[in-house]
Amino acid sequence: MHILLTGASSGIGRAAAELLHEREHIIYGVSRQLENLPDGIHPIEADLSKPEDIENIFNYLPKFNALINCAGMAYLSPISSGNPEQWKTMWQVNVHALALLCQHSLPRLTDTGIILNVSSMSGWRVPPSGGFYAPTKFAVRAITEALRSELRAEGSRIRVGSLSPGFVDTPLLDNYFHGREQQLATQRESKVMLSAEDVARSIVHIIEAPEHVEIGDIQMRSTGQKA
Ligand SMILES: NC(=O)c1ccc[n+]([C@@H]2O[C@H](COP(=O)([O-])OP(=O)(O)OC[C@H]3O[C@@H](n4cnc5c(N)ncnc54)[C@H](OP(=O)(O)O)[C@@H]3O)[C@@H](O)[C@H]2O)c1
């Protein structure tokens, strides 16, 4: 399969890029930092907070089979006291860019293509420190369901779904645990988080499902995660 994958330079997206490449898929990896993409990935440079960069992505691409929206960011940014500039950046990357990528991909996806949006367990329930991050992940699930209904209504066979991990040990958590570094260090030491590879395996499962199978969402947490 030919797969467009955002967030391919780090964490979950990078692990997915490696695993999918190993399985002989052709990956077009989007990032602002091309030097961090794994070997064997076709690099596409784009800052997803810029709509013009998103449009340019599609100049480089042939028809493709799958879009995986994995890029995202998480600031610890409460509604009561967080920095609204951080809310804006999270909204641009986690929500607006993801929806734009879905829209631009539709005419270029094969008939039974697939769109997979990486949401989060924070898109199902709001953790006490979820702040503005959780609303962006609720929005990812809502966009996924809105698009699924639109596609079914028009008789399209393009599939769309999401994936909702709990804590995953990636660099994203360094921002999310800002000011709670000791708590993060303890969690990392006790290994009560999923690994990026755990999540990458579920991404492969969704992407390689038979053409008539649409997986709506997979919720996954480490057995060490309580809520
Ligand atoms: N880690 C967790 O606990 C966890 C849990 C549930 C869901 N998730 C979700 O999983 C996804 C991947 O997160 P991760 O944990 O793997 O994070 P990560 O290691 O920090 O990777 C984030 C990725 O997003 C890309 N990205 C961020 N801002 C971008 C921008 N403006 N333009 C282009 N690319 C941008 C980064 O690429 P460059 O910096 O190279 O551009 C990087 O590849 C996110 O959607 C996140 O919300 C994570």
PDB file of C-alpha atoms and ligand atoms in Angstrom:
ATOM      1  CA  MET A   1       0.000   0.000   0.000  1.00  0.00           C
ATOM      2  CA  HIS A   2       0.989   3.644  -0.496  1.00  0.00           C
ATOM      3  CA  ILE A   3       0.482   5.415   2.829  1.00  0.00           C
ATOM      4  CA  LEU A   4       0.616   9.104   3.783  1.00  0.00           C
ATOM      5  CA  LEU A   5       1.644   9.305   7.437  1.00  0.00           C
ATOM      6  CA  THR A   6       1.952  12.491   9.504  1.00  0.00           C
ATOM      7  CA  GLY A   7       4.025  12.541  12.667  1.00  0.00           C
ATOM      8  CA  ALA A   8       6.437  10.035  11.136  1.00  0.00           C
ATOM      9  CA  SER A   9       9.490  11.591  12.817  1.00  0.00           C
ATOM     10  CA  SER A  10       8.785  10.690  16.451  1.00  0.00           C
ATOM     11  CA  GLY A  11       6.951   8.463  18.914  1.00  0.00           C
ATOM     12  CA  ILE A  12       3.923   6.532  17.662  1.00  0.00           C
ATOM     13  CA  GLY A  13       4.149   7.788  14.073  1.00  0.00           C
ATOM     14  CA  ARG A  14       7.832   6.884  13.791  1.00  0.00           C
ATOM     15  CA  ALA A  15       7.227   3.390  15.199  1.00  0.00           C
ATOM     16  CA  ALA A  16       4.315   2.941  12.762  1.00  0.00           C
ATOM     17  CA  ALA A  17       6.473   4.145   9.852  1.00  0.00           C
ATOM     18  CA  GLU A  18       9.158   1.589  10.727  1.00  0.00           C
ATOM     19  CA  LEU A  19       6.741  -1.303  11.133  1.00  0.00           C
ATOM     20  CA  LEU A  20       4.761  -0.492   7.971  1.00  0.00           C
ATOM     21  CA  HIS A  21       7.993  -0.080   5.990  1.00  0.00           C
ATOM     22  CA  GLU A  22       9.194  -3.465   7.284  1.00  0.00           C
ATOM     23  CA  ARG A  23       5.914  -4.905   5.985  1.00  0.00           C
ATOM     24  CA  GLU A  24       6.758  -3.509   2.540  1.00  0.00           C
ATOM     25  CA  HIS A  25       4.297  -0.641   2.448  1.00  0.00           C
ATOM     26  CA  ILE A  26       5.464   2.577   0.798  1.00  0.00           C
ATOM     27  CA  ILE A  27       5.399   5.414   3.295  1.00  0.00           C
ATOM     28  CA  TYR A  28       5.281   9.145   2.624  1.00  0.00           C
ATOM     29  CA  GLY A  29       6.263  10.597   5.991  1.00  0.00           C
ATOM     30  CA  VAL A  30       5.368  14.178   6.912  1.00  0.00           C
ATOM     31  CA  SER A  31       7.433  16.147   9.412  1.00  0.00           C
ATOM     32  CA  ARG A  32       9.075  19.517  10.013  1.00  0.00           C
ATOM     33  CA  GLN A  33      12.313  17.687  10.836  1.00  0.00           C
ATOM     34  CA  LEU A  34      13.106  15.370   7.968  1.00  0.00           C
ATOM     35  CA  GLU A  35      16.384  14.249   9.553  1.00  0.00           C
ATOM     36  CA  ASN A  36      14.347  12.401  12.205  1.00  0.00           C
ATOM     37  CA  LEU A  37      12.400  10.243   9.746  1.00  0.00           C
ATOM     38  CA  PRO A  38      13.363   6.569   9.740  1.00  0.00           C
ATOM     39  CA  ASP A  39      15.303   5.163   6.788  1.00  0.00           C
ATOM     40  CA  GLY A  40      13.358   4.114   3.731  1.00  0.00           C
ATOM     41  CA  ILE A  41      10.543   6.647   4.157  1.00  0.00           C
ATOM     42  CA  HIS A  42       9.755   9.178   1.412  1.00  0.00           C
ATOM     43  CA  PRO A  43      10.167  12.544   3.156  1.00  0.00           C
ATOM     44  CA  ILE A  44       7.643  15.367   2.880  1.00  0.00           C
ATOM     45  CA  GLU A  45       8.440  18.548   4.753  1.00  0.00           C
ATOM     46  CA  ALA A  46       5.435  20.418   6.126  1.00  0.00           C
ATOM     47  CA  ASP A  47       4.459  22.466   9.140  1.00  0.00           C
ATOM     48  CA  LEU A  48       0.890  21.348   9.766  1.00  0.00           C
ATOM     49  CA  SER A  49       0.020  24.590  11.524  1.00  0.00           C
ATOM     50  CA  LYS A  50       0.254  26.213   8.047  1.00  0.00           C
ATOM     51  CA  PRO A  51      -2.639  25.383   5.664  1.00  0.00           C
ATOM     52  CA  GLU A  52      -0.446  26.236   2.619  1.00  0.00           C
ATOM     53  CA  ASP A  53       2.084  23.568   3.689  1.00  0.00           C
ATOM     54  CA  ILE A  54      -0.781  21.053   3.905  1.00  0.00           C
ATOM     55  CA  GLU A  55      -1.869  21.818   0.328  1.00  0.00           C
ATOM     56  CA  ASN A  56       1.720  21.398  -0.873  1.00  0.00           C
ATOM     57  CA  ILE A  57       1.929  17.878   0.575  1.00  0.00           C
ATOM     58  CA  PHE A  58      -0.366  16.676  -2.187  1.00  0.00           C
ATOM     59  CA  ASN A  59       1.875  17.998  -4.988  1.00  0.00           C
ATOM     60  CA  TYR A  60       4.317  15.194  -4.209  1.00  0.00           C
ATOM     61  CA  LEU A  61       1.912  12.294  -4.096  1.00  0.00           C
ATOM     62  CA  PRO A  62       0.569   9.682  -6.484  1.00  0.00           C
ATOM     63  CA  LYS A  63      -2.855   8.112  -5.717  1.00  0.00           C
ATOM     64  CA  PHE A  64      -2.552   6.463  -2.311  1.00  0.00           C
ATOM     65  CA  ASN A  65      -4.317   3.821  -0.206  1.00  0.00           C
ATOM     66  CA  ALA A  66      -4.213   5.248   3.295  1.00  0.00           C
ATOM     67  CA  LEU A  67      -3.873   8.432   5.304  1.00  0.00           C
ATOM     68  CA  ILE A  68      -2.704   8.076   8.897  1.00  0.00           C
ATOM     69  CA  ASN A  69      -3.101  11.303  10.862  1.00  0.00           C
ATOM     70  CA  CYS A  70      -0.668  10.781  13.718  1.00  0.00           C
ATOM     71  CA  ALA A  71       0.918  14.238  14.173  1.00  0.00           C
ATOM     72  CA  GLY A  72      -0.193  15.938  17.345  1.00  0.00           C
ATOM     73  CA  MET A  73       0.921  17.849  20.379  1.00  0.00           C
ATOM     74  CA  ALA A  74      -0.054  18.128  24.010  1.00  0.00           C
ATOM     75  CA  TYR A  75       0.598  21.069  26.284  1.00  0.00           C
ATOM     76  CA  LEU A  76      -0.470  20.953  29.889  1.00  0.00           C
ATOM     77  CA  SER A  77      -2.787  23.925  29.452  1.00  0.00           C
ATOM     78  CA  PRO A  78      -5.788  24.222  31.796  1.00  0.00           C
ATOM     79  CA  ILE A  79      -8.945  26.035  30.702  1.00  0.00           C
ATOM     80  CA  SER A  80      -8.834  28.122  33.908  1.00  0.00           C
ATOM     81  CA  SER A  81      -5.226  29.296  33.623  1.00  0.00           C
ATOM     82  CA  GLY A  82      -3.567  27.944  30.454  1.00  0.00           C
ATOM     83  CA  ASN A  83      -1.924  29.992  27.719  1.00  0.00           C
ATOM     84  CA  PRO A  84      -4.456  30.575  24.891  1.00  0.00           C
ATOM     85  CA  GLU A  85      -1.597  30.584  22.354  1.00  0.00           C
ATOM     86  CA  GLN A  86      -0.963  26.945  23.305  1.00  0.00           C
ATOM     87  CA  TRP A  87      -4.672  26.183  22.825  1.00  0.00           C
ATOM     88  CA  LYS A  88      -4.472  27.713  19.349  1.00  0.00           C
ATOM     89  CA  THR A  89      -1.424  25.658  18.365  1.00  0.00           C
ATOM     90  CA  MET A  90      -2.989  22.435  19.656  1.00  0.00           C
ATOM     91  CA  TRP A  91      -6.216  23.208  17.811  1.00  0.00           C
ATOM     92  CA  GLN A  92      -4.358  23.992  14.565  1.00  0.00           C
ATOM     93  CA  VAL A  93      -2.287  20.800  14.569  1.00  0.00           C
ATOM     94  CA  ASN A  94      -4.522  18.271  16.340  1.00  0.00           C
ATOM     95  CA  VAL A  95      -7.846  19.322  14.804  1.00  0.00           C
ATOM     96  CA  HIS A  96      -7.748  21.765  11.884  1.00  0.00           C
ATOM     97  CA  ALA A  97      -4.773  20.177  10.090  1.00  0.00           C
ATOM     98  CA  LEU A  98      -6.227  16.706  10.605  1.00  0.00           C
ATOM     99  CA  ALA A  99      -9.573  17.708   9.061  1.00  0.00           C
ATOM    100  CA  LEU A 100      -7.831  19.473   6.154  1.00  0.00           C
ATOM    101  CA  LEU A 101      -5.686  16.395   5.502  1.00  0.00           C
ATOM    102  CA  CYS A 102      -8.834  14.241   5.447  1.00  0.00           C
ATOM    103  CA  GLN A 103     -10.518  16.605   2.984  1.00  0.00           C
ATOM    104  CA  HIS A 104      -7.528  16.909   0.635  1.00  0.00           C
ATOM    105  CA  SER A 105      -6.940  13.148   0.708  1.00  0.00           C
ATOM    106  CA  LEU A 106     -10.426  12.073  -0.359  1.00  0.00           C
ATOM    107  CA  PRO A 107     -10.041  12.703  -4.122  1.00  0.00           C
ATOM    108  CA  ARG A 108      -6.634  11.010  -4.080  1.00  0.00           C
ATOM    109  CA  LEU A 109      -7.478   7.895  -2.085  1.00  0.00           C
ATOM    110  CA  THR A 110      -8.206   4.636  -3.847  1.00  0.00           C
ATOM    111  CA  ASP A 111     -11.875   3.441  -3.844  1.00  0.00           C
ATOM    112  CA  THR A 112     -11.455   1.293  -0.732  1.00  0.00           C
ATOM    113  CA  GLY A 113      -8.860   3.574   0.863  1.00  0.00           C
ATOM    114  CA  ILE A 114      -8.626   4.177   4.577  1.00  0.00           C
ATOM    115  CA  ILE A 115      -8.220   7.169   6.878  1.00  0.00           C
ATOM    116  CA  LEU A 116      -6.969   6.523  10.396  1.00  0.00           C
ATOM    117  CA  ASN A 117      -7.013   9.397  12.885  1.00  0.00           C
ATOM    118  CA  VAL A 118      -4.996   9.007  16.075  1.00  0.00           C
ATOM    119  CA  SER A 119      -7.170  10.260  18.924  1.00  0.00           C
ATOM    120  CA  SER A 120      -6.594   9.354  22.576  1.00  0.00           C
ATOM    121  CA  MET A 121      -8.299   8.005  25.686  1.00  0.00           C
ATOM    122  CA  SER A 122      -8.477  11.769  26.421  1.00  0.00           C
ATOM    123  CA  GLY A 123     -10.994  11.856  23.574  1.00  0.00           C
ATOM    124  CA  TRP A 124     -13.338   9.592  25.593  1.00  0.00           C
ATOM    125  CA  ARG A 125     -13.089  11.041  29.100  1.00  0.00           C
ATOM    126  CA  VAL A 126     -11.486  14.212  30.424  1.00  0.00           C
ATOM    127  CA  PRO A 127      -8.636  13.520  32.827  1.00  0.00           C
ATOM    128  CA  PRO A 128      -8.380  16.051  35.688  1.00  0.00           C
ATOM    129  CA  SER A 129      -5.324  17.647  34.068  1.00  0.00           C
ATOM    130  CA  GLY A 130      -6.625  17.270  30.506  1.00  0.00           C
ATOM    131  CA  GLY A 131      -7.076  21.021  30.004  1.00  0.00           C
ATOM    132  CA  PHE A 132      -7.380  22.041  26.359  1.00  0.00           C
ATOM    133  CA  TYR A 133      -5.738  18.861  25.046  1.00  0.00           C
ATOM    134  CA  ALA A 134      -8.754  16.649  25.820  1.00  0.00           C
ATOM    135  CA  PRO A 135     -11.172  18.846  23.789  1.00  0.00           C
ATOM    136  CA  THR A 136      -8.887  18.533  20.757  1.00  0.00           C
ATOM    137  CA  LYS A 137      -9.049  14.741  21.034  1.00  0.00           C
ATOM    138  CA  PHE A 138     -12.850  14.725  21.472  1.00  0.00           C
ATOM    139  CA  ALA A 139     -12.876  16.769  18.250  1.00  0.00           C
ATOM    140  CA  VAL A 140     -10.769  14.142  16.451  1.00  0.00           C
ATOM    141  CA  ARG A 141     -13.358  11.491  17.238  1.00  0.00           C
ATOM    142  CA  ALA A 142     -16.211  13.795  16.211  1.00  0.00           C
ATOM    143  CA  ILE A 143     -14.493  14.586  12.890  1.00  0.00           C
ATOM    144  CA  THR A 144     -13.947  10.876  12.317  1.00  0.00           C
ATOM    145  CA  GLU A 145     -17.618  10.057  12.917  1.00  0.00           C
ATOM    146  CA  ALA A 146     -18.847  13.030  10.860  1.00  0.00           C
ATOM    147  CA  LEU A 147     -16.702  11.955   7.915  1.00  0.00           C
ATOM    148  CA  ARG A 148     -17.738   8.310   8.264  1.00  0.00           C
ATOM    149  CA  SER A 149     -21.433   9.286   8.066  1.00  0.00           C
ATOM    150  CA  GLU A 150     -20.811  11.556   5.055  1.00  0.00           C
ATOM    151  CA  LEU A 151     -18.933   8.824   3.183  1.00  0.00           C
ATOM    152  CA  ARG A 152     -21.590   6.176   3.871  1.00  0.00           C
ATOM    153  CA  ALA A 153     -24.377   8.607   2.823  1.00  0.00           C
ATOM    154  CA  GLU A 154     -22.748   9.141  -0.562  1.00  0.00           C
ATOM    155  CA  GLY A 155     -22.074   5.425  -1.109  1.00  0.00           C
ATOM    156  CA  SER A 156     -18.277   5.746  -0.832  1.00  0.00           C
ATOM    157  CA  ARG A 157     -16.335   2.663   0.221  1.00  0.00           C
ATOM    158  CA  ILE A 158     -13.530   4.702   1.765  1.00  0.00           C
ATOM    159  CA  ARG A 159     -13.133   3.682   5.382  1.00  0.00           C
ATOM    160  CA  VAL A 160     -12.457   5.971   8.333  1.00  0.00           C
ATOM    161  CA  GLY A 161     -11.670   5.221  11.942  1.00  0.00           C
ATOM    162  CA  SER A 162      -9.696   6.302  14.953  1.00  0.00           C
ATOM    163  CA  LEU A 163      -7.355   4.850  17.533  1.00  0.00           C
ATOM    164  CA  SER A 164      -7.429   5.887  21.183  1.00  0.00           C
ATOM    165  CA  PRO A 165      -4.344   5.096  23.267  1.00  0.00           C
ATOM    166  CA  GLY A 166      -3.867   5.922  26.930  1.00  0.00           C
ATOM    167  CA  PHE A 167      -0.389   6.996  28.048  1.00  0.00           C
ATOM    168  CA  VAL A 168       2.342   6.083  25.569  1.00  0.00           C
ATOM    169  CA  ASP A 169       5.993   6.629  26.422  1.00  0.00           C
ATOM    170  CA  THR A 170       6.980   9.222  23.798  1.00  0.00           C
ATOM    171  CA  PRO A 171       8.528  12.735  23.813  1.00  0.00           C
ATOM    172  CA  LEU A 172       4.992  14.231  23.731  1.00  0.00           C
ATOM    173  CA  LEU A 173       4.640  13.518  27.448  1.00  0.00           C
ATOM    174  CA  ASP A 174       7.508  15.880  28.317  1.00  0.00           C
ATOM    175  CA  ASN A 175       5.261  18.848  27.442  1.00  0.00           C
ATOM    176  CA  TYR A 176       2.126  17.295  28.883  1.00  0.00           C
ATOM    177  CA  PHE A 177       3.828  16.649  32.242  1.00  0.00           C
ATOM    178  CA  HIS A 178       5.461  20.098  32.388  1.00  0.00           C
ATOM    179  CA  GLY A 179       5.813  20.922  36.111  1.00  0.00           C
ATOM    180  CA  ARG A 180       5.091  17.281  37.062  1.00  0.00           C
ATOM    181  CA  GLU A 181       8.441  15.876  35.893  1.00  0.00           C
ATOM    182  CA  GLN A 182       8.855  13.610  38.934  1.00  0.00           C
ATOM    183  CA  GLN A 183       5.466  11.986  38.290  1.00  0.00           C
ATOM    184  CA  LEU A 184       6.466  11.353  34.671  1.00  0.00           C
ATOM    185  CA  ALA A 185       9.863   9.937  35.683  1.00  0.00           C
ATOM    186  CA  THR A 186       8.142   7.547  38.116  1.00  0.00           C
ATOM    187  CA  GLN A 187       5.671   6.444  35.451  1.00  0.00           C
ATOM    188  CA  ARG A 188       8.482   5.893  32.964  1.00  0.00           C
ATOM    189  CA  GLU A 189      10.568   3.915  35.453  1.00  0.00           C
ATOM    190  CA  SER A 190       7.686   1.674  36.472  1.00  0.00           C
ATOM    191  CA  LYS A 191       6.843   1.103  32.797  1.00  0.00           C
ATOM    192  CA  VAL A 192       3.115   1.596  33.341  1.00  0.00           C
ATOM    193  CA  MET A 193       2.675   3.029  29.885  1.00  0.00           C
ATOM    194  CA  LEU A 194       2.213   1.604  26.436  1.00  0.00           C
ATOM    195  CA  SER A 195       5.208   1.715  24.113  1.00  0.00           C
ATOM    196  CA  ALA A 196       5.026   3.373  20.697  1.00  0.00           C
ATOM    197  CA  GLU A 197       5.504  -0.106  19.211  1.00  0.00           C
ATOM    198  CA  ASP A 198       2.377  -1.407  21.041  1.00  0.00           C
ATOM    199  CA  VAL A 199       0.332   1.293  19.338  1.00  0.00           C
ATOM    200  CA  ALA A 200       2.066   0.798  15.979  1.00  0.00           C
ATOM    201  CA  ARG A 201       0.909  -2.837  15.968  1.00  0.00           C
ATOM    202  CA  SER A 202      -2.721  -1.701  16.289  1.00  0.00           C
ATOM    203  CA  ILE A 203      -2.185   0.802  13.493  1.00  0.00           C
ATOM    204  CA  VAL A 204      -0.998  -2.053  11.258  1.00  0.00           C
ATOM    205  CA  HIS A 205      -4.047  -4.118  12.258  1.00  0.00           C
ATOM    206  CA  ILE A 206      -6.420  -1.324  11.202  1.00  0.00           C
ATOM    207  CA  ILE A 207      -4.568  -0.448   7.999  1.00  0.00           C
ATOM    208  CA  GLU A 208      -4.267  -4.058   6.845  1.00  0.00           C
ATOM    209  CA  ALA A 209      -7.901  -5.013   7.594  1.00  0.00           C
ATOM    210  CA  PRO A 210      -9.712  -6.559   4.609  1.00  0.00           C
ATOM    211  CA  GLU A 211     -11.281  -4.015   2.249  1.00  0.00           C
ATOM    212  CA  HIS A 212     -14.848  -4.540   3.527  1.00  0.00           C
ATOM    213  CA  VAL A 213     -13.829  -4.053   7.179  1.00  0.00           C
ATOM    214  CA  GLU A 214     -14.004  -0.622   8.781  1.00  0.00           C
ATOM    215  CA  ILE A 215     -12.675  -0.478  12.343  1.00  0.00           C
ATOM    216  CA  GLY A 216     -14.344   2.440  14.140  1.00  0.00           C
ATOM    217  CA  ASP A 217     -11.965   2.811  17.062  1.00  0.00           C
ATOM    218  CA  ILE A 218      -9.597   0.848  19.249  1.00  0.00           C
ATOM    219  CA  GLN A 219      -9.247   1.953  22.871  1.00  0.00           C
ATOM    220  CA  MET A 220      -6.005   0.770  24.425  1.00  0.00           C
ATOM    221  CA  ARG A 221      -4.289   1.333  27.769  1.00  0.00           C
ATOM    222  CA  SER A 222      -1.439  -0.325  29.607  1.00  0.00           C
ATOM    223  CA  THR A 223      -2.709  -2.571  32.405  1.00  0.00           C
ATOM    224  CA  GLY A 224      -0.838  -0.202  34.735  1.00  0.00           C
ATOM    225  CA  GLN A 225      -3.053   2.764  33.841  1.00  0.00           C
ATOM    226  CA  LYS A 226      -5.931   3.225  36.272  1.00  0.00           C
ATOM    227  CA  ALA A 227      -8.314   5.682  34.537  1.00  0.00           C
TER     228      ALA A 227
HETATM  229  N1  LIG B   1       2.068   9.868  23.931  1.00  0.00           N
HETATM  230  C1  LIG B   1       0.855   9.661  24.437  1.00  0.00           C
HETATM  231  O1  LIG B   1       0.695   9.386  25.654  1.00  0.00           O
HETATM  232  C2  LIG B   1      -0.354   9.718  23.544  1.00  0.00           C
HETATM  233  C3  LIG B   1      -1.551   9.174  24.040  1.00  0.00           C
HETATM  234  C4  LIG B   1      -2.686   9.206  23.238  1.00  0.00           C
HETATM  235  C5  LIG B   1      -2.635   9.783  21.991  1.00  0.00           C
HETATM  236  N2  LIG B   1      -1.470  10.329  21.535  1.00  0.00           N
HETATM  237  C6  LIG B   1      -1.489  10.949  20.205  1.00  0.00           C
HETATM  238  O2  LIG B   1      -0.608  10.244  19.354  1.00  0.00           O
HETATM  239  C7  LIG B   1      -0.128  11.115  18.333  1.00  0.00           C
HETATM  240  C8  LIG B   1       1.382  11.004  18.259  1.00  0.00           C
HETATM  241  O3  LIG B   1       1.911  11.434  19.499  1.00  0.00           O
HETATM  242  P1  LIG B   1       3.330  10.950  20.058  1.00  0.00           P
HETATM  243  O4  LIG B   1       3.117  10.637  21.484  1.00  0.00           O
HETATM  244  O5  LIG B   1       3.934   9.966  19.160  1.00  0.00           O
HETATM  245  O6  LIG B   1       4.106  12.377  20.016  1.00  0.00           O
HETATM  246  P2  LIG B   1       5.584  12.808  19.609  1.00  0.00           P
HETATM  247  O7  LIG B   1       6.559  11.724  19.827  1.00  0.00           O
HETATM  248  O8  LIG B   1       5.802  14.114  20.295  1.00  0.00           O
HETATM  249  O9  LIG B   1       5.435  13.054  18.024  1.00  0.00           O
HETATM  250  C9  LIG B   1       4.631  14.087  17.562  1.00  0.00           C
HETATM  251  C10 LIG B   1       4.696  14.111  16.046  1.00  0.00           C
HETATM  252  O10 LIG B   1       3.833  15.158  15.574  1.00  0.00           O
HETATM  253  C11 LIG B   1       4.527  15.941  14.649  1.00  0.00           C
HETATM  254  N3  LIG B   1       4.103  17.333  14.690  1.00  0.00           N
HETATM  255  C12 LIG B   1       3.801  18.084  15.789  1.00  0.00           C
HETATM  256  N4  LIG B   1       3.532  19.340  15.411  1.00  0.00           N
HETATM  257  C13 LIG B   1       3.673  19.394  14.055  1.00  0.00           C
HETATM  258  C14 LIG B   1       3.552  20.422  13.094  1.00  0.00           C
HETATM  259  N5  LIG B   1       3.233  21.696  13.429  1.00  0.00           N
HETATM  260  N6  LIG B   1       3.782  20.116  11.797  1.00  0.00           N
HETATM  261  C15 LIG B   1       4.135  18.870  11.431  1.00  0.00           C
HETATM  262  N7  LIG B   1       4.260  17.845  12.295  1.00  0.00           N
HETATM  263  C16 LIG B   1       4.043  18.124  13.601  1.00  0.00           C
HETATM  264  C17 LIG B   1       5.995  15.855  15.050  1.00  0.00           C
HETATM  265  O11 LIG B   1       6.792  16.074  13.895  1.00  0.00           O
HETATM  266  P3  LIG B   1       7.986  17.159  13.802  1.00  0.00           P
HETATM  267  O12 LIG B   1       8.219  17.723  15.180  1.00  0.00           O
HETATM  268  O13 LIG B   1       9.144  16.376  13.262  1.00  0.00           O
HETATM  269  O14 LIG B   1       7.475  18.132  12.817  1.00  0.00           O
HETATM  270  C18 LIG B   1       6.094  14.412  15.528  1.00  0.00           C
HETATM  271  O15 LIG B   1       6.389  13.551  14.456  1.00  0.00           O
HETATM  272  C19 LIG B   1      -0.630  12.513  18.699  1.00  0.00           C
HETATM  273  O16 LIG B   1      -1.777  12.801  17.934  1.00  0.00           O
HETATM  274  C20 LIG B   1      -1.011  12.378  20.169  1.00  0.00           C
HETATM  275  O17 LIG B   1      -2.013  13.299  20.545  1.00  0.00           O
HETATM  276  C21 LIG B   1      -0.323  10.297  22.274  1.00  0.00           C
END
